[in-house]
Amino acid sequence: RDSDLKSADTEGVQRASMIQAIGMYYYALGDYTEAADQFSLVVSPKGTPLTHDSSSIMYTGAYLGQAWFNMGNLDKSMQYFELAGRYL
């Protein structure tokens, strides 16, 4: 249950990891739109991240940047690469 997971995963690391895995699945299939939708559940350049784990945010931001690059949106791509860079 979601409530059980939230109480056991107070930092959001496990939820972020599961969402990243789903995003990676769609990314590997070449479905960059769905991958970006999934990754955006973890990080948003203007919102609060699902977790404060810098590694999760950095990797998710980098994959979001690559997904947007593959979709031809260079502005969004750079936005997420810059977000990822802030967590190096």
mmCIF file of N, CA and C in Angstrom:
data_model
loop_
_atom_site.group_PDB
_atom_site.id
_atom_site.type_symbol
_atom_site.label_atom_id
_atom_site.label_comp_id
_atom_site.label_asym_id
_atom_site.label_seq_id
_atom_site.Cartn_x
_atom_site.Cartn_y
_atom_site.Cartn_z
ATOM 1 N N ARG A 1 0.823 -1.180 0.000
ATOM 2 C CA ARG A 1 0.000 0.000 0.000
ATOM 3 C C ARG A 1 0.863 1.237 0.000
ATOM 4 N N ASP A 2 0.348 2.275 -0.647
ATOM 5 C CA ASP A 2 1.095 3.524 -0.746
ATOM 6 C C ASP A 2 1.365 4.135 0.625
ATOM 7 N N SER A 3 0.396 4.066 1.535
ATOM 8 C CA SER A 3 0.587 4.641 2.871
ATOM 9 C C SER A 3 1.667 3.887 3.642
ATOM 10 N N ASP A 4 1.739 2.561 3.470
ATOM 11 C CA ASP A 4 2.785 1.773 4.124
ATOM 12 C C ASP A 4 4.158 2.128 3.570
ATOM 13 N N LEU A 5 4.235 2.298 2.269
ATOM 14 C CA LEU A 5 5.503 2.651 1.642
ATOM 15 C C LEU A 5 5.967 4.026 2.106
ATOM 16 N N LYS A 6 5.049 4.968 2.171
ATOM 17 C CA LYS A 6 5.414 6.316 2.613
ATOM 18 C C LYS A 6 5.929 6.311 4.040
ATOM 19 N N SER A 7 5.324 5.525 4.916
ATOM 20 C CA SER A 7 5.778 5.509 6.303
ATOM 21 C C SER A 7 7.123 4.795 6.438
ATOM 22 N N ALA A 8 7.387 3.805 5.612
ATOM 23 C CA ALA A 8 8.664 3.089 5.659
ATOM 24 C C ALA A 8 9.762 3.824 4.906
ATOM 25 N N ASP A 9 9.395 4.649 3.956
ATOM 26 C CA ASP A 9 10.355 5.343 3.077
ATOM 27 C C ASP A 9 10.231 6.844 3.292
ATOM 28 N N THR A 10 10.608 7.301 4.470
ATOM 29 C CA THR A 10 10.389 8.698 4.835
ATOM 30 C C THR A 10 11.182 9.674 3.978
ATOM 31 N N GLU A 11 12.281 9.236 3.401
ATOM 32 C CA GLU A 11 13.102 10.119 2.564
ATOM 33 C C GLU A 11 12.704 10.055 1.090
ATOM 34 N N GLY A 12 11.833 9.148 0.717
ATOM 35 C CA GLY A 12 11.374 9.050 -0.669
ATOM 36 C C GLY A 12 12.339 8.360 -1.611
ATOM 37 N N VAL A 13 13.420 7.828 -1.083
ATOM 38 C CA VAL A 13 14.450 7.223 -1.943
ATOM 39 C C VAL A 13 13.918 5.990 -2.657
ATOM 40 N N GLN A 14 13.200 5.134 -1.942
ATOM 41 C CA GLN A 14 12.692 3.913 -2.572
ATOM 42 C C GLN A 14 11.627 4.219 -3.620
ATOM 43 N N ARG A 15 10.734 5.150 -3.322
ATOM 44 C CA ARG A 15 9.714 5.537 -4.315
ATOM 45 C C ARG A 15 10.387 6.133 -5.541
ATOM 46 N N ALA A 16 11.373 6.997 -5.318
ATOM 47 C CA ALA A 16 12.089 7.594 -6.449
ATOM 48 C C ALA A 16 12.767 6.520 -7.286
ATOM 49 N N SER A 17 13.350 5.542 -6.621
ATOM 50 C CA SER A 17 14.030 4.453 -7.330
ATOM 51 C C SER A 17 13.056 3.642 -8.185
ATOM 52 N N MET A 18 11.883 3.359 -7.656
ATOM 53 C CA MET A 18 10.883 2.604 -8.421
ATOM 54 C C MET A 18 10.393 3.401 -9.630
ATOM 55 N N ILE A 19 10.148 4.683 -9.430
ATOM 56 C CA ILE A 19 9.698 5.527 -10.544
ATOM 57 C C ILE A 19 10.799 5.655 -11.589
ATOM 58 N N GLN A 20 12.055 5.772 -11.150
ATOM 59 C CA GLN A 20 13.171 5.826 -12.089
ATOM 60 C C GLN A 20 13.221 4.558 -12.944
ATOM 61 N N ALA A 21 12.991 3.418 -12.318
ATOM 62 C CA ALA A 21 13.006 2.150 -13.059
ATOM 63 C C ALA A 21 11.916 2.134 -14.128
ATOM 64 N N ILE A 22 10.743 2.629 -13.792
ATOM 65 C CA ILE A 22 9.652 2.698 -14.773
ATOM 66 C C ILE A 22 10.043 3.651 -15.902
ATOM 67 N N GLY A 23 10.600 4.796 -15.549
ATOM 68 C CA GLY A 23 11.056 5.747 -16.565
ATOM 69 C C GLY A 23 12.118 5.147 -17.471
ATOM 70 N N MET A 24 13.045 4.391 -16.881
ATOM 71 C CA MET A 24 14.098 3.753 -17.677
ATOM 72 C C MET A 24 13.517 2.718 -18.643
ATOM 73 N N TYR A 25 12.475 2.039 -18.224
ATOM 74 C CA TYR A 25 11.810 1.066 -19.086
ATOM 75 C C TYR A 25 11.294 1.765 -20.350
ATOM 76 N N TYR A 26 10.565 2.859 -20.160
ATOM 77 C CA TYR A 26 10.032 3.583 -21.316
ATOM 78 C C TYR A 26 11.143 4.223 -22.134
ATOM 79 N N TYR A 27 12.174 4.703 -21.459
ATOM 80 C CA TYR A 27 13.314 5.307 -22.166
ATOM 81 C C TYR A 27 13.969 4.262 -23.072
ATOM 82 N N ALA A 28 14.178 3.060 -22.539
ATOM 83 C CA ALA A 28 14.803 1.990 -23.318
ATOM 84 C C ALA A 28 13.947 1.592 -24.520
ATOM 85 N N LEU A 29 12.635 1.725 -24.381
ATOM 86 C CA LEU A 29 11.732 1.418 -25.499
ATOM 87 C C LEU A 29 11.689 2.548 -26.533
ATOM 88 N N GLY A 30 12.294 3.682 -26.190
ATOM 89 C CA GLY A 30 12.255 4.831 -27.090
ATOM 90 C C GLY A 30 11.010 5.679 -26.919
ATOM 91 N N ASP A 31 10.228 5.416 -25.886
ATOM 92 C CA ASP A 31 9.031 6.204 -25.598
ATOM 93 C C ASP A 31 9.447 7.338 -24.651
ATOM 94 N N TYR A 32 10.074 8.351 -25.222
ATOM 95 C CA TYR A 32 10.656 9.425 -24.422
ATOM 96 C C TYR A 32 9.595 10.295 -23.737
ATOM 97 N N THR A 33 8.429 10.397 -24.339
ATOM 98 C CA THR A 33 7.354 11.177 -23.720
ATOM 99 C C THR A 33 6.920 10.531 -22.412
ATOM 100 N N GLU A 34 6.665 9.226 -22.446
ATOM 101 C CA GLU A 34 6.253 8.527 -21.218
ATOM 102 C C GLU A 34 7.403 8.476 -20.216
ATOM 103 N N ALA A 35 8.623 8.309 -20.708
ATOM 104 C CA ALA A 35 9.786 8.319 -19.804
ATOM 105 C C ALA A 35 9.877 9.659 -19.079
ATOM 106 N N ALA A 36 9.720 10.758 -19.822
ATOM 107 C CA ALA A 36 9.779 12.085 -19.217
ATOM 108 C C ALA A 36 8.640 12.277 -18.214
ATOM 109 N N ASP A 37 7.462 11.760 -18.537
ATOM 110 C CA ASP A 37 6.335 11.855 -17.600
ATOM 111 C C ASP A 37 6.663 11.144 -16.291
ATOM 112 N N GLN A 38 7.249 9.968 -16.390
ATOM 113 C CA GLN A 38 7.605 9.210 -15.190
ATOM 114 C C GLN A 38 8.716 9.912 -14.403
ATOM 115 N N PHE A 39 9.778 10.296 -15.091
ATOM 116 C CA PHE A 39 10.891 10.959 -14.417
ATOM 117 C C PHE A 39 10.439 12.251 -13.747
ATOM 118 N N SER A 40 9.475 12.934 -14.343
ATOM 119 C CA SER A 40 8.982 14.199 -13.784
ATOM 120 C C SER A 40 8.250 14.003 -12.460
ATOM 121 N N LEU A 41 7.865 12.778 -12.153
ATOM 122 C CA LEU A 41 7.268 12.502 -10.852
ATOM 123 C C LEU A 41 8.311 12.573 -9.733
ATOM 124 N N VAL A 42 9.587 12.445 -10.113
ATOM 125 C CA VAL A 42 10.680 12.487 -9.133
ATOM 126 C C VAL A 42 11.226 13.905 -8.996
ATOM 127 N N VAL A 43 11.458 14.562 -10.110
ATOM 128 C CA VAL A 43 12.024 15.917 -10.078
ATOM 129 C C VAL A 43 11.273 16.838 -11.017
ATOM 130 N N SER A 44 11.277 18.083 -10.658
ATOM 131 C CA SER A 44 10.714 19.145 -11.481
ATOM 132 C C SER A 44 11.585 20.365 -11.234
ATOM 133 N N PRO A 45 11.953 21.092 -12.279
ATOM 134 C CA PRO A 45 12.854 22.222 -12.059
ATOM 135 C C PRO A 45 12.272 23.300 -11.156
ATOM 136 N N LYS A 46 10.944 23.368 -11.060
ATOM 137 C CA LYS A 46 10.315 24.403 -10.239
ATOM 138 C C LYS A 46 9.602 23.840 -9.016
ATOM 139 N N GLY A 47 9.465 22.535 -8.943
ATOM 140 C CA GLY A 47 8.723 21.927 -7.844
ATOM 141 C C GLY A 47 9.637 21.305 -6.806
ATOM 142 N N THR A 48 9.025 20.721 -5.813
ATOM 143 C CA THR A 48 9.758 20.036 -4.765
ATOM 144 C C THR A 48 10.045 18.613 -5.231
ATOM 145 N N PRO A 49 11.296 18.156 -5.145
ATOM 146 C CA PRO A 49 11.589 16.782 -5.563
ATOM 147 C C PRO A 49 10.937 15.764 -4.627
ATOM 148 N N LEU A 50 10.688 14.591 -5.150
ATOM 149 C CA LEU A 50 10.103 13.503 -4.371
ATOM 150 C C LEU A 50 11.035 13.094 -3.228
ATOM 151 N N THR A 51 12.333 13.208 -3.470
ATOM 152 C CA THR A 51 13.341 12.843 -2.483
ATOM 153 C C THR A 51 14.392 13.948 -2.417
ATOM 154 N N HIS A 52 15.128 13.960 -1.326
ATOM 155 C CA HIS A 52 16.238 14.908 -1.215
ATOM 156 C C HIS A 52 17.574 14.214 -1.441
ATOM 157 N N ASP A 53 17.516 12.976 -1.904
ATOM 158 C CA ASP A 53 18.720 12.220 -2.215
ATOM 159 C C ASP A 53 19.349 12.800 -3.479
ATOM 160 N N SER A 54 20.517 13.414 -3.324
ATOM 161 C CA SER A 54 21.130 14.131 -4.446
ATOM 162 C C SER A 54 21.449 13.220 -5.622
ATOM 163 N N SER A 55 21.818 11.993 -5.361
ATOM 164 C CA SER A 55 22.125 11.058 -6.439
ATOM 165 C C SER A 55 20.877 10.762 -7.275
ATOM 166 N N SER A 56 19.756 10.532 -6.611
ATOM 167 C CA SER A 56 18.500 10.268 -7.334
ATOM 168 C C SER A 56 18.093 11.459 -8.186
ATOM 169 N N ILE A 57 18.205 12.644 -7.618
ATOM 170 C CA ILE A 57 17.820 13.844 -8.353
ATOM 171 C C ILE A 57 18.752 14.069 -9.540
ATOM 172 N N MET A 58 20.041 13.885 -9.328
ATOM 173 C CA MET A 58 21.013 14.095 -10.403
ATOM 174 C C MET A 58 20.769 13.141 -11.571
ATOM 175 N N TYR A 59 20.630 11.839 -11.274
ATOM 176 C CA TYR A 59 20.423 10.864 -12.345
ATOM 177 C C TYR A 59 19.084 11.058 -13.055
ATOM 178 N N THR A 60 18.051 11.332 -12.293
ATOM 179 C CA THR A 60 16.747 11.541 -12.907
ATOM 180 C C THR A 60 16.751 12.796 -13.766
ATOM 181 N N GLY A 61 17.372 13.863 -13.269
ATOM 182 C CA GLY A 61 17.481 15.089 -14.062
ATOM 183 C C GLY A 61 18.246 14.865 -15.356
ATOM 184 N N ALA A 62 19.316 14.073 -15.280
ATOM 185 C CA ALA A 62 20.107 13.788 -16.482
ATOM 186 C C ALA A 62 19.294 12.982 -17.500
ATOM 187 N N TYR A 63 18.547 11.994 -17.025
ATOM 188 C CA TYR A 63 17.707 11.229 -17.951
ATOM 189 C C TYR A 63 16.583 12.078 -18.528
ATOM 190 N N LEU A 64 16.040 12.975 -17.727
ATOM 191 C CA LEU A 64 15.028 13.896 -18.259
ATOM 192 C C LEU A 64 15.641 14.782 -19.338
ATOM 193 N N GLY A 65 16.829 15.272 -19.079
ATOM 194 C CA GLY A 65 17.515 16.091 -20.084
ATOM 195 C C GLY A 65 17.727 15.328 -21.377
ATOM 196 N N GLN A 66 18.139 14.078 -21.254
ATOM 197 C CA GLN A 66 18.369 13.259 -22.453
ATOM 198 C C GLN A 66 17.062 12.939 -23.161
ATOM 199 N N ALA A 67 16.005 12.668 -22.401
ATOM 200 C CA ALA A 67 14.703 12.381 -23.024
ATOM 201 C C ALA A 67 14.216 13.588 -23.821
ATOM 202 N N TRP A 68 14.304 14.783 -23.202
ATOM 203 C CA TRP A 68 13.862 15.991 -23.915
ATOM 204 C C TRP A 68 14.755 16.282 -25.108
ATOM 205 N N PHE A 69 16.038 15.986 -25.005
ATOM 206 C CA PHE A 69 16.949 16.140 -26.145
ATOM 207 C C PHE A 69 16.506 15.221 -27.285
ATOM 208 N N ASN A 70 16.200 13.976 -26.949
ATOM 209 C CA ASN A 70 15.761 13.016 -27.971
ATOM 210 C C ASN A 70 14.432 13.409 -28.604
ATOM 211 N N MET A 71 13.621 14.174 -27.874
ATOM 212 C CA MET A 71 12.349 14.652 -28.428
ATOM 213 C C MET A 71 12.528 15.981 -29.165
ATOM 214 N N GLY A 72 13.744 16.508 -29.183
ATOM 215 C CA GLY A 72 14.039 17.732 -29.933
ATOM 216 C C GLY A 72 13.762 19.024 -29.194
ATOM 217 N N ASN A 73 13.501 18.962 -27.892
ATOM 218 C CA ASN A 73 13.242 20.174 -27.125
ATOM 219 C C ASN A 73 14.516 20.540 -26.359
ATOM 220 N N LEU A 74 15.372 21.331 -27.008
ATOM 221 C CA LEU A 74 16.670 21.652 -26.429
ATOM 222 C C LEU A 74 16.564 22.566 -25.212
ATOM 223 N N ASP A 75 15.561 23.434 -25.174
ATOM 224 C CA ASP A 75 15.398 24.311 -24.005
ATOM 225 C C ASP A 75 15.090 23.493 -22.748
ATOM 226 N N LYS A 76 14.134 22.584 -22.852
ATOM 227 C CA LYS A 76 13.810 21.738 -21.694
ATOM 228 C C LYS A 76 14.980 20.814 -21.369
ATOM 229 N N SER A 77 15.644 20.333 -22.393
ATOM 230 C CA SER A 77 16.799 19.473 -22.186
ATOM 231 C C SER A 77 17.852 20.190 -21.335
ATOM 232 N N MET A 78 18.187 21.399 -21.702
ATOM 233 C CA MET A 78 19.185 22.165 -20.949
ATOM 234 C C MET A 78 18.712 22.456 -19.534
ATOM 235 N N GLN A 79 17.433 22.718 -19.374
ATOM 236 C CA GLN A 79 16.870 22.998 -18.053
ATOM 237 C C GLN A 79 17.121 21.813 -17.114
ATOM 238 N N TYR A 80 16.905 20.609 -17.601
ATOM 239 C CA TYR A 80 17.089 19.430 -16.758
ATOM 240 C C TYR A 80 18.562 19.064 -16.599
ATOM 241 N N PHE A 81 19.378 19.286 -17.625
ATOM 242 C CA PHE A 81 20.813 19.044 -17.456
ATOM 243 C C PHE A 81 21.387 20.011 -16.414
ATOM 244 N N GLU A 82 20.910 21.251 -16.409
ATOM 245 C CA GLU A 82 21.369 22.218 -15.406
ATOM 246 C C GLU A 82 20.907 21.801 -14.011
ATOM 247 N N LEU A 83 19.667 21.314 -13.910
ATOM 248 C CA LEU A 83 19.177 20.802 -12.633
ATOM 249 C C LEU A 83 20.057 19.661 -12.147
ATOM 250 N N ALA A 84 20.362 18.726 -13.026
ATOM 251 C CA ALA A 84 21.210 17.588 -12.651
ATOM 252 C C ALA A 84 22.586 18.074 -12.201
ATOM 253 N N GLY A 85 23.119 19.063 -12.883
ATOM 254 C CA GLY A 85 24.438 19.596 -12.545
ATOM 255 C C GLY A 85 24.506 20.218 -11.162
ATOM 256 N N ARG A 86 23.393 20.738 -10.700
ATOM 257 C CA ARG A 86 23.374 21.335 -9.358
ATOM 258 C C ARG A 86 23.499 20.281 -8.265
ATOM 259 N N TYR A 87 23.295 19.018 -8.602
ATOM 260 C CA TYR A 87 23.349 17.949 -7.600
ATOM 261 C C TYR A 87 24.581 17.063 -7.754
ATOM 262 N N LEU A 88 25.543 17.488 -8.542
ATOM 263 C CA LEU A 88 26.784 16.719 -8.683
ATOM 264 C C LEU A 88 27.586 16.767 -7.411
#
